[in-house]
Coordinates of N, CA, C and O and ligand atoms in Angstrom, one line a residue:
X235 N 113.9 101.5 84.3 CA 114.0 101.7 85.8 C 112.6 101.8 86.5 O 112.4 101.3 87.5
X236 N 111.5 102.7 85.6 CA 110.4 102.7 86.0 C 109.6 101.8 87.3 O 109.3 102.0 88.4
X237 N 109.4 100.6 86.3 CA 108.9 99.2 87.1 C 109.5 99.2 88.2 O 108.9 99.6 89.2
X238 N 111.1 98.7 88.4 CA 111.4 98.5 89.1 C 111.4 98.9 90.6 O 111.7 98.3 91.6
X239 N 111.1 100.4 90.2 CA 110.8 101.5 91.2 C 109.5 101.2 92.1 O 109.3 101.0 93.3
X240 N 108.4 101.1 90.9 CA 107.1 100.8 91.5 C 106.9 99.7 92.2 O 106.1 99.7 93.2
X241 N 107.6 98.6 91.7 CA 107.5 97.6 92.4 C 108.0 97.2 94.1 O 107.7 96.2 94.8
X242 N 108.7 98.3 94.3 CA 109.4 98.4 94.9 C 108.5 99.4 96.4 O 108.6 99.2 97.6
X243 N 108.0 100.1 95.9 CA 107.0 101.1 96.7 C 105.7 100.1 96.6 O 104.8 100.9 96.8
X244 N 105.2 99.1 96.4 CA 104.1 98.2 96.8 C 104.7 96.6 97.1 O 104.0 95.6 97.3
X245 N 105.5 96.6 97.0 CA 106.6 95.6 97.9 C 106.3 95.1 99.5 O 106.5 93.9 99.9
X246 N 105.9 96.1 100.4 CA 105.3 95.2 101.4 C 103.7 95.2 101.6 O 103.2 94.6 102.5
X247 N 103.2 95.7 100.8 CA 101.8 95.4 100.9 C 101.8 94.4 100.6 O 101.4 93.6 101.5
X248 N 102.2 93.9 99.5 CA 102.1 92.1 98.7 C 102.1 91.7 99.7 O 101.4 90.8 100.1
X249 N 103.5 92.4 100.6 CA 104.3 91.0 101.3 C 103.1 90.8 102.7 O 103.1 89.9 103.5
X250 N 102.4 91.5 102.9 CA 100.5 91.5 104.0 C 99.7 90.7 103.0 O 99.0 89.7 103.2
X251 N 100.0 91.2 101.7 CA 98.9 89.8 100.9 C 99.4 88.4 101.3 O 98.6 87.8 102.0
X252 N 100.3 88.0 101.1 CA 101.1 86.9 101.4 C 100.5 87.0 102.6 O 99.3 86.6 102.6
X253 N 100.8 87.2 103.6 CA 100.1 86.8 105.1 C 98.5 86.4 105.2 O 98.0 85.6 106.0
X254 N 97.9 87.5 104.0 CA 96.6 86.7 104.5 C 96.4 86.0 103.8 O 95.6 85.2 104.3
X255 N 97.0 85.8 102.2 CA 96.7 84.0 101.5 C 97.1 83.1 102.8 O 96.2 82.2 103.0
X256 N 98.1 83.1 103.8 CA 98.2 82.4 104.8 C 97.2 82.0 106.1 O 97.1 81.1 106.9
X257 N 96.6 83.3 105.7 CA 95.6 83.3 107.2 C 94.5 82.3 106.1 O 94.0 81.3 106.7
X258 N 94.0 82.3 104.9 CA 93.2 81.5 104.4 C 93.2 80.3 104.4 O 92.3 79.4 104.5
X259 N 94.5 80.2 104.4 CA 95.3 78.4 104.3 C 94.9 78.0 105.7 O 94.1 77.0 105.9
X260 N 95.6 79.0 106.7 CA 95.6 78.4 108.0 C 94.2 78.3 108.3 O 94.2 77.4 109.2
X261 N 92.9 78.8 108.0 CA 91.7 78.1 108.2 C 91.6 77.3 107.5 O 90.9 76.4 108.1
X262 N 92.0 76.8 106.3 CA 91.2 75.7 105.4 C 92.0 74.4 106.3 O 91.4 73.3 106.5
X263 N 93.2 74.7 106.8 CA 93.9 73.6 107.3 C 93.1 73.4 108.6 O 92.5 72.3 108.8
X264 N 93.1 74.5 109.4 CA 92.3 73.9 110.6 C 91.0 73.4 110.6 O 90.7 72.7 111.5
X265 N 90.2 73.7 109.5 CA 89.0 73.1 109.3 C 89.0 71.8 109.4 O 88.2 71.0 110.0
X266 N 90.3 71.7 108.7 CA 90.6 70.1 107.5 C 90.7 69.3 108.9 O 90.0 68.3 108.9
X267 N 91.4 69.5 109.9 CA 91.8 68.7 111.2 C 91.0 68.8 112.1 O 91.1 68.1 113.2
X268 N 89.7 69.8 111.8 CA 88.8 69.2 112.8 C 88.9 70.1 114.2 O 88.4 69.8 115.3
X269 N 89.7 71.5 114.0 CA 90.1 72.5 115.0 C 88.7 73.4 115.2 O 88.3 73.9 114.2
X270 N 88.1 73.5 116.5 CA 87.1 74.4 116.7 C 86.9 75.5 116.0 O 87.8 76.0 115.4
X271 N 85.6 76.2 116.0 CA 85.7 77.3 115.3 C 86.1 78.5 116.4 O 86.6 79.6 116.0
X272 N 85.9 78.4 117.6 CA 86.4 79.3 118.5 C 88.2 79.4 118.7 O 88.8 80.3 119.2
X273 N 88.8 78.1 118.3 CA 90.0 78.5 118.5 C 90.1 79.2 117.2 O 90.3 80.4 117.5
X274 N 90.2 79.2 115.9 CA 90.1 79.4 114.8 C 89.7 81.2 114.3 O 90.0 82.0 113.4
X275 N 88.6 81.2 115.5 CA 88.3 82.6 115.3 C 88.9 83.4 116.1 O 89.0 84.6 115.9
X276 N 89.3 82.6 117.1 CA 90.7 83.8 117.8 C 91.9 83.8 117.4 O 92.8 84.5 118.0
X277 N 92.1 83.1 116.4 CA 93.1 84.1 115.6 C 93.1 84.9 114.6 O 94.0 85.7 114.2
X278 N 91.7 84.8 114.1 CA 91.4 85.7 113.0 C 90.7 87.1 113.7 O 90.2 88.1 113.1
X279 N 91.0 87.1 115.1 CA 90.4 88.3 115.6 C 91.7 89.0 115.9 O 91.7 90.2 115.6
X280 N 92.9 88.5 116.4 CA 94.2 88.6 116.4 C 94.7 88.8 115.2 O 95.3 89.8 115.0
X281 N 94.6 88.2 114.5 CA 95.2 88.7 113.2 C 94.6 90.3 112.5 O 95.2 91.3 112.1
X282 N 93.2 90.1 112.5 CA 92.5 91.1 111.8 C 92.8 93.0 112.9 O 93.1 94.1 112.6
X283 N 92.7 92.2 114.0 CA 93.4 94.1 114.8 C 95.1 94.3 114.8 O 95.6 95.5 114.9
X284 N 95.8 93.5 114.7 CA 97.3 93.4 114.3 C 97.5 93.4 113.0 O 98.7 93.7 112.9
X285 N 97.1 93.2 112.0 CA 97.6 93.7 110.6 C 96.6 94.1 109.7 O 96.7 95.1 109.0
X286 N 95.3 93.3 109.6 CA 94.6 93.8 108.8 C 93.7 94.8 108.7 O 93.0 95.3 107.8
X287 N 93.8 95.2 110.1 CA 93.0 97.0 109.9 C 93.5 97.9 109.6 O 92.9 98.9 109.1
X288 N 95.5 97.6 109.9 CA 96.0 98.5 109.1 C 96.3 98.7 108.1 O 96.3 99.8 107.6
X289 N 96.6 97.3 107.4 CA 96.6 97.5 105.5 C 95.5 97.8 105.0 O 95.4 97.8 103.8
X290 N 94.1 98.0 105.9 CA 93.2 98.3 105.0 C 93.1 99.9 105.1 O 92.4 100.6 104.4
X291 N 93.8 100.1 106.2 CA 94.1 101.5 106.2 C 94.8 102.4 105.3 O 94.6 103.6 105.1
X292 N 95.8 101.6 105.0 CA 97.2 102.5 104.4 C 96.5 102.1 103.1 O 97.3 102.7 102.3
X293 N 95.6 101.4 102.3 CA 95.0 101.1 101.6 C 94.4 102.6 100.5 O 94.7 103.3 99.4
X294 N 93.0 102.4 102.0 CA 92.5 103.5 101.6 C 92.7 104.4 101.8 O 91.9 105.1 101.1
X295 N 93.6 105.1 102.7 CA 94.2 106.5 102.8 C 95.2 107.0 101.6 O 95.4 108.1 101.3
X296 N 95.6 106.2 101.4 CA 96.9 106.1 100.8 C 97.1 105.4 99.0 O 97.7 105.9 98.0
X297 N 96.6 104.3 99.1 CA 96.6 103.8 97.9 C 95.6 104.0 97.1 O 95.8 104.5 96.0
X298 N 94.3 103.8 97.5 CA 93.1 103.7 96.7 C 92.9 105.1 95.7 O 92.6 105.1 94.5
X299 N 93.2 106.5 96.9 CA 93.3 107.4 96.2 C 93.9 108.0 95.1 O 93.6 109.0 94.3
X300 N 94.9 107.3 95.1 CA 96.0 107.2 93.4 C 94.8 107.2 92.3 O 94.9 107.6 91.1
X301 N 93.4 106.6 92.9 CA 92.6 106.2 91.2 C 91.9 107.2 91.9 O 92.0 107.7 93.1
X302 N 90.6 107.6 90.7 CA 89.8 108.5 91.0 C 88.9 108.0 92.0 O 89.0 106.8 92.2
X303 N 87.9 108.8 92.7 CA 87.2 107.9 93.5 C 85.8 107.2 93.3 O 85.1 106.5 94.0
X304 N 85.6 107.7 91.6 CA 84.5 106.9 91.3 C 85.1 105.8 90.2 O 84.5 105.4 89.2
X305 N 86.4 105.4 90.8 CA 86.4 104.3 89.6 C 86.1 102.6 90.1 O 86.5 102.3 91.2
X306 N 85.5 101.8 89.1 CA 84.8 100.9 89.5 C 85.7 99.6 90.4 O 85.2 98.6 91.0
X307 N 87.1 100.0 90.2 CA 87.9 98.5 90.7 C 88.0 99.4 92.5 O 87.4 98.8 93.4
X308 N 88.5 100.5 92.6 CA 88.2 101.1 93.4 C 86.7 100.7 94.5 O 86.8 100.1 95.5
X309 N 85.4 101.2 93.9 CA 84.7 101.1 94.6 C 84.4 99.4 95.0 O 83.6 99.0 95.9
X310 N 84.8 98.9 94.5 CA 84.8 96.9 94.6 C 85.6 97.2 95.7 O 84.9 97.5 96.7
X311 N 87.0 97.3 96.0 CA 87.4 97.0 96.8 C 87.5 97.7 98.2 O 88.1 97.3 99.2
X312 N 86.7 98.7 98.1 CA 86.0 99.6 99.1 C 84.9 99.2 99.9 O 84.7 99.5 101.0
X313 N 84.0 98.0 98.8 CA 83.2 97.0 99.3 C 83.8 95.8 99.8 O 83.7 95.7 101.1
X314 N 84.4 94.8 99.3 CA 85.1 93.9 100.0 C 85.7 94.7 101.2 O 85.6 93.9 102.2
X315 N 86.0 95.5 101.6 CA 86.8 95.8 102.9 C 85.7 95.9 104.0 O 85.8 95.5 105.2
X316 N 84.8 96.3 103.6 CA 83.2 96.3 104.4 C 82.8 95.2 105.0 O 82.7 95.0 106.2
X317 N 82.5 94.2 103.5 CA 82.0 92.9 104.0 C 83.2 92.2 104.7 O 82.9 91.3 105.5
X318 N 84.3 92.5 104.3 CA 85.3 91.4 105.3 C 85.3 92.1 106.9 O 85.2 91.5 108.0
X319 N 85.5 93.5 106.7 CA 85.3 93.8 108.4 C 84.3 93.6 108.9 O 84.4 93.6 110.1
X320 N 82.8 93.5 108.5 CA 81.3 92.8 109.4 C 82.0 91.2 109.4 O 82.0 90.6 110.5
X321 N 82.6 90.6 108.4 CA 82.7 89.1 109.1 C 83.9 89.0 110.1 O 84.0 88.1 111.0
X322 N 84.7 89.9 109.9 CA 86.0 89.5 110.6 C 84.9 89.9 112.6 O 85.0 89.4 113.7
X323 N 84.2 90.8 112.3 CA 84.2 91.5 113.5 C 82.8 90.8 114.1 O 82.3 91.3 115.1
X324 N 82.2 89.8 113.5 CA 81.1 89.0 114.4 C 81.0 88.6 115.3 O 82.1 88.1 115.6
X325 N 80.4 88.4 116.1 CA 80.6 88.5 117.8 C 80.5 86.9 117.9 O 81.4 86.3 118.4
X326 N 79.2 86.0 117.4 CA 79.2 84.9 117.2 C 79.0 84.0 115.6 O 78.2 83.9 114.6
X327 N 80.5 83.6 116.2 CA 81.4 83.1 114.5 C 80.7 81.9 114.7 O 80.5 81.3 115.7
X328 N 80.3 81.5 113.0 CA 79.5 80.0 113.0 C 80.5 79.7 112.0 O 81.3 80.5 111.4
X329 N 80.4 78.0 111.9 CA 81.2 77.7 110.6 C 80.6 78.5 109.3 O 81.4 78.5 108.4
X330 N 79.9 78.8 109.1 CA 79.5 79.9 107.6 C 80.2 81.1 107.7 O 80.8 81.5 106.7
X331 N 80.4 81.5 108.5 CA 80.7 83.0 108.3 C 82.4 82.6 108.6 O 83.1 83.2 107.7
X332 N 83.2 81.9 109.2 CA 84.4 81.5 109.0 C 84.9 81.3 107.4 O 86.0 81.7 107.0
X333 N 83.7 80.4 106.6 CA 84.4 79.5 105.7 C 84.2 81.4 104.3 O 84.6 81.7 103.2
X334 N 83.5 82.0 105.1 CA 83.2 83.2 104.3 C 84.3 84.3 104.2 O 84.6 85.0 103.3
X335 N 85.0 84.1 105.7 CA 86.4 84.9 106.3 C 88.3 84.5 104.9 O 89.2 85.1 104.3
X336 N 87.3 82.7 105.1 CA 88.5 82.4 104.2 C 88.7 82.6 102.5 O 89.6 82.8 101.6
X337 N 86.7 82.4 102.5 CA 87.0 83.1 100.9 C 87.1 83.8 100.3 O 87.6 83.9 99.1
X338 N 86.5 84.8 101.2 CA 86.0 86.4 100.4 C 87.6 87.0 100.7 O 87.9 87.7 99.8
X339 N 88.5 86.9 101.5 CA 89.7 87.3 102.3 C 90.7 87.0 101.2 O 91.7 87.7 101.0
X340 N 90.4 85.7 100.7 CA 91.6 85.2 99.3 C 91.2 85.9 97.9 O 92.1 86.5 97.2
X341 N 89.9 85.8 97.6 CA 89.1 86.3 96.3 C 89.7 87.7 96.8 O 90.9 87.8 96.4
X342 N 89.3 89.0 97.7 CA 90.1 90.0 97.5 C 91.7 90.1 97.5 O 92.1 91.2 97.1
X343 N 92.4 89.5 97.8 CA 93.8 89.9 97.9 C 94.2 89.6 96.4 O 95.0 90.3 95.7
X344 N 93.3 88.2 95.9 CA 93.7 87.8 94.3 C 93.6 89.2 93.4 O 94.2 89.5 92.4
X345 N 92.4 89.9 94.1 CA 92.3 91.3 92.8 C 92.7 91.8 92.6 O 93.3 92.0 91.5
X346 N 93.0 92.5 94.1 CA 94.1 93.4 94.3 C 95.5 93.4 94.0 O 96.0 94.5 93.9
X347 N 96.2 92.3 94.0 CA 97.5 91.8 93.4 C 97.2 91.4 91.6 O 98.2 91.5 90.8
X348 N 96.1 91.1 91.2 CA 95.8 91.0 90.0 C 95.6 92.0 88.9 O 96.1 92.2 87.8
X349 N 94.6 92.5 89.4 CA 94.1 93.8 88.6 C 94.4 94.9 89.4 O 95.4 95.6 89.0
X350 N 93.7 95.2 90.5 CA 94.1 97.3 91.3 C 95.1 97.0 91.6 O 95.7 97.9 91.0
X351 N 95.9 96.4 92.0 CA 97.5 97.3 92.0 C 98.0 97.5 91.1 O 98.3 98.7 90.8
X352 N 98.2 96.4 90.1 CA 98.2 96.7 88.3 C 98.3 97.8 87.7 O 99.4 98.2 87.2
X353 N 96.6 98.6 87.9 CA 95.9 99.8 87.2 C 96.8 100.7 87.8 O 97.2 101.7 87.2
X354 N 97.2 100.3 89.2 CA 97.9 101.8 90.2 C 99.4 101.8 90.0 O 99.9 102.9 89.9
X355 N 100.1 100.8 89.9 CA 101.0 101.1 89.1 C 101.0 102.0 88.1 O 101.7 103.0 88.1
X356 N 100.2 101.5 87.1 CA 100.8 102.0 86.1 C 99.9 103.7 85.8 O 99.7 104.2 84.6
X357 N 99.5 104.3 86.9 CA 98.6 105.5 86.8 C 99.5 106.3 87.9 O 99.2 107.5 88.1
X358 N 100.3 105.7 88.6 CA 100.7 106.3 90.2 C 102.4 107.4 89.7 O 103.5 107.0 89.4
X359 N 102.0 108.2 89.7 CA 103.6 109.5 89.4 C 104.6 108.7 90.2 O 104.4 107.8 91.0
X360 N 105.6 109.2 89.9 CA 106.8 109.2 90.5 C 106.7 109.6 92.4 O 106.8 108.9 93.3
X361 N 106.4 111.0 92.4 CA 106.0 111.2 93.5 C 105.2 110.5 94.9 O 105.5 110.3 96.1
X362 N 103.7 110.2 93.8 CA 103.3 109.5 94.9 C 103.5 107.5 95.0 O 102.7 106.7 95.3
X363 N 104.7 107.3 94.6 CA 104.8 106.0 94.4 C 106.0 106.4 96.0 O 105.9 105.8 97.1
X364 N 107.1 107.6 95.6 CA 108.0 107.5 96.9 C 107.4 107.6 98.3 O 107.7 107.0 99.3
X365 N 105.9 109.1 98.2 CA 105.2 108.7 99.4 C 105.1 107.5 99.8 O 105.5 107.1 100.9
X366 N 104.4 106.8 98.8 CA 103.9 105.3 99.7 C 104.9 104.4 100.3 O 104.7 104.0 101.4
X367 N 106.0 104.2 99.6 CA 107.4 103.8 100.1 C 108.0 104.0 100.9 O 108.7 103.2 101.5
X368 N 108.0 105.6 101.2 CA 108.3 106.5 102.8 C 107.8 105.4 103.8 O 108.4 104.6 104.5
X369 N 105.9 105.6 103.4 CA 105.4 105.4 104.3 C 105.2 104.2 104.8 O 104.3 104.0 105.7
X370 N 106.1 103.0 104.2 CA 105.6 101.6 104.8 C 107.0 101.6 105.6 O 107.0 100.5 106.3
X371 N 107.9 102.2 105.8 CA 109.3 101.4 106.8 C 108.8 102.4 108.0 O 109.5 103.1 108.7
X372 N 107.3 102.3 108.0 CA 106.5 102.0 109.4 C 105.1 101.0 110.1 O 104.2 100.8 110.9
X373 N 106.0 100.4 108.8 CA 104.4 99.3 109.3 C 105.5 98.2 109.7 O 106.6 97.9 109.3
X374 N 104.6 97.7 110.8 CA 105.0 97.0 111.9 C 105.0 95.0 111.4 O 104.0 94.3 111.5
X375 N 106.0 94.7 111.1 CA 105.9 93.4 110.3 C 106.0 92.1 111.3 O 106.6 91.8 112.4
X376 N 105.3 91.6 110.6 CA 105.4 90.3 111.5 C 104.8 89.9 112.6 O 105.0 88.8 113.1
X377 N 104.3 90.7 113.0 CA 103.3 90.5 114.6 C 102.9 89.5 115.1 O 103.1 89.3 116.3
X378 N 102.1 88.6 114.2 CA 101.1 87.6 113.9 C 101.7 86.7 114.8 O 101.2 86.1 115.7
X379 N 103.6 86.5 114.2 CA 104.4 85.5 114.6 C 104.1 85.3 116.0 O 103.8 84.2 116.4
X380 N 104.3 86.3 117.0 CA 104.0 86.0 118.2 C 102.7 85.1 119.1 O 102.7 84.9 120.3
X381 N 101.4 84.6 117.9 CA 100.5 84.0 118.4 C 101.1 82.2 119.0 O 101.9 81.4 118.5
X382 N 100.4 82.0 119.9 CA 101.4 80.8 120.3 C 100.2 79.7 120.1 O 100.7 78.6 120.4
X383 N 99.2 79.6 119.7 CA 97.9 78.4 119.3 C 98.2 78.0 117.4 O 97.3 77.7 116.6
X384 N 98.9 77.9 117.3 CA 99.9 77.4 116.1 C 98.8 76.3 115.6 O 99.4 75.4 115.1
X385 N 97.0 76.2 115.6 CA 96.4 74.9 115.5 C 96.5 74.5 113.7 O 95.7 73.6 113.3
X386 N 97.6 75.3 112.7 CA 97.3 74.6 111.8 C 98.7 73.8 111.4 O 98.9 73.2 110.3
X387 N 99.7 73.9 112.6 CA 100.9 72.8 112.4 C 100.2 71.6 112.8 O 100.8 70.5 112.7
Ligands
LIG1044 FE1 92.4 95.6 100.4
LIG1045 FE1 95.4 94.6 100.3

C-alpha cells in the first residue's frame, strides 16, 4: 500500500512537471516557427508568476525539507531554482538566455522526477507524506490555460 500512498501525495507536483516539460516544448516550438522572443517571453513571465513561483515554493517549504538540509541533491536543486528565477526574471530577454529558460527548466524537472523525488519518497514518514497531500487540494491548477497568444499551435 505504501507506494501507492506516496505516489499519490507527489501526484500533482509531477502533474506542474508536466506543465513545464510543456512550457520547454512550447519554446522550442516557437523558436522553430520563427515566433519573437518578446512574444515568447511573455509567456514565460506569465507562466513563471502563475505557477512556477509557487511550486518552487511548496517545494522548498515543504518538500525539500523531508531531506536534511545539507544534502547534496537538495542543495542542486536549491541552485537550479536560483538560476532559473535570475533567467526567468530578466528584464531584457535575448535569444540566449531564452534558449537557457528552456533548458536548464527541463534538465531540472528531469532530476527532480528522476532522482529527489525518488530519494523523498522513499525517506518521507507516513505523516509528512499526508501533510504534503493536505496541502496541494490548494494549489490552483491550470491557470496557464487562460493565456490567449497560443504562438506554439
Ligand atoms: Fe524544483
Ligand atoms: Fe519541481
Amino acid at each position: 500500500m505504501k507506494p501507492i500512498k506516496r505516489h499519490q501525495a507527489l501526484k500533482p507536483l509531477s502533474k506542474e512537471h508536466h506543465e513545464g516539460l510543456l512550457l520547454s516544448w512550447k519554446i522550442r516550438t516557437g523558436l522553430k516557427k520563427d515566433v519573437s522572443i518578446e512574444r515568447i517571453k511573455s509567456y514565460c513571465d506569465f507562466f513563471f508568476k502563475e505557477d512556477l513561483v509557487h511550486h518552487f515554493n511548496i517545494e522548498e517549504l515543504h518538500i525539500f525539507p523531508i531531506l536534511e538540509a545539507d544534502d547534496e541533491l537538495v542543495k542542486r536543486a536549491l541552485a537550479d531554482h536560483r538560476k532559473l528565477k535570475r533567467l526567468f526574471m530578466k528584464k531584457q530577454p535575448d535569444m540566449k538566455s531564452i534558449v537557457a529558460i528552456e533548458e536548464e527548466l527541463e534538465a531540472h524537472i528531469r532530476f527532480e522526477e528522476r532522482i529527489l523525488f525518488d530519494k523523498i519518497q522513499k525517506v518521507a514518514s507516513e505523516r509528512e507524506l499526508l501533510k504534503i497531500e493536505k496541502l496541494h487540494h490548494s494549489i490552483n491548477d491550470g491557470s496557464t490555460e487562460s493565456w490567449k497568444d497560443k504562438f506554439w499551435e
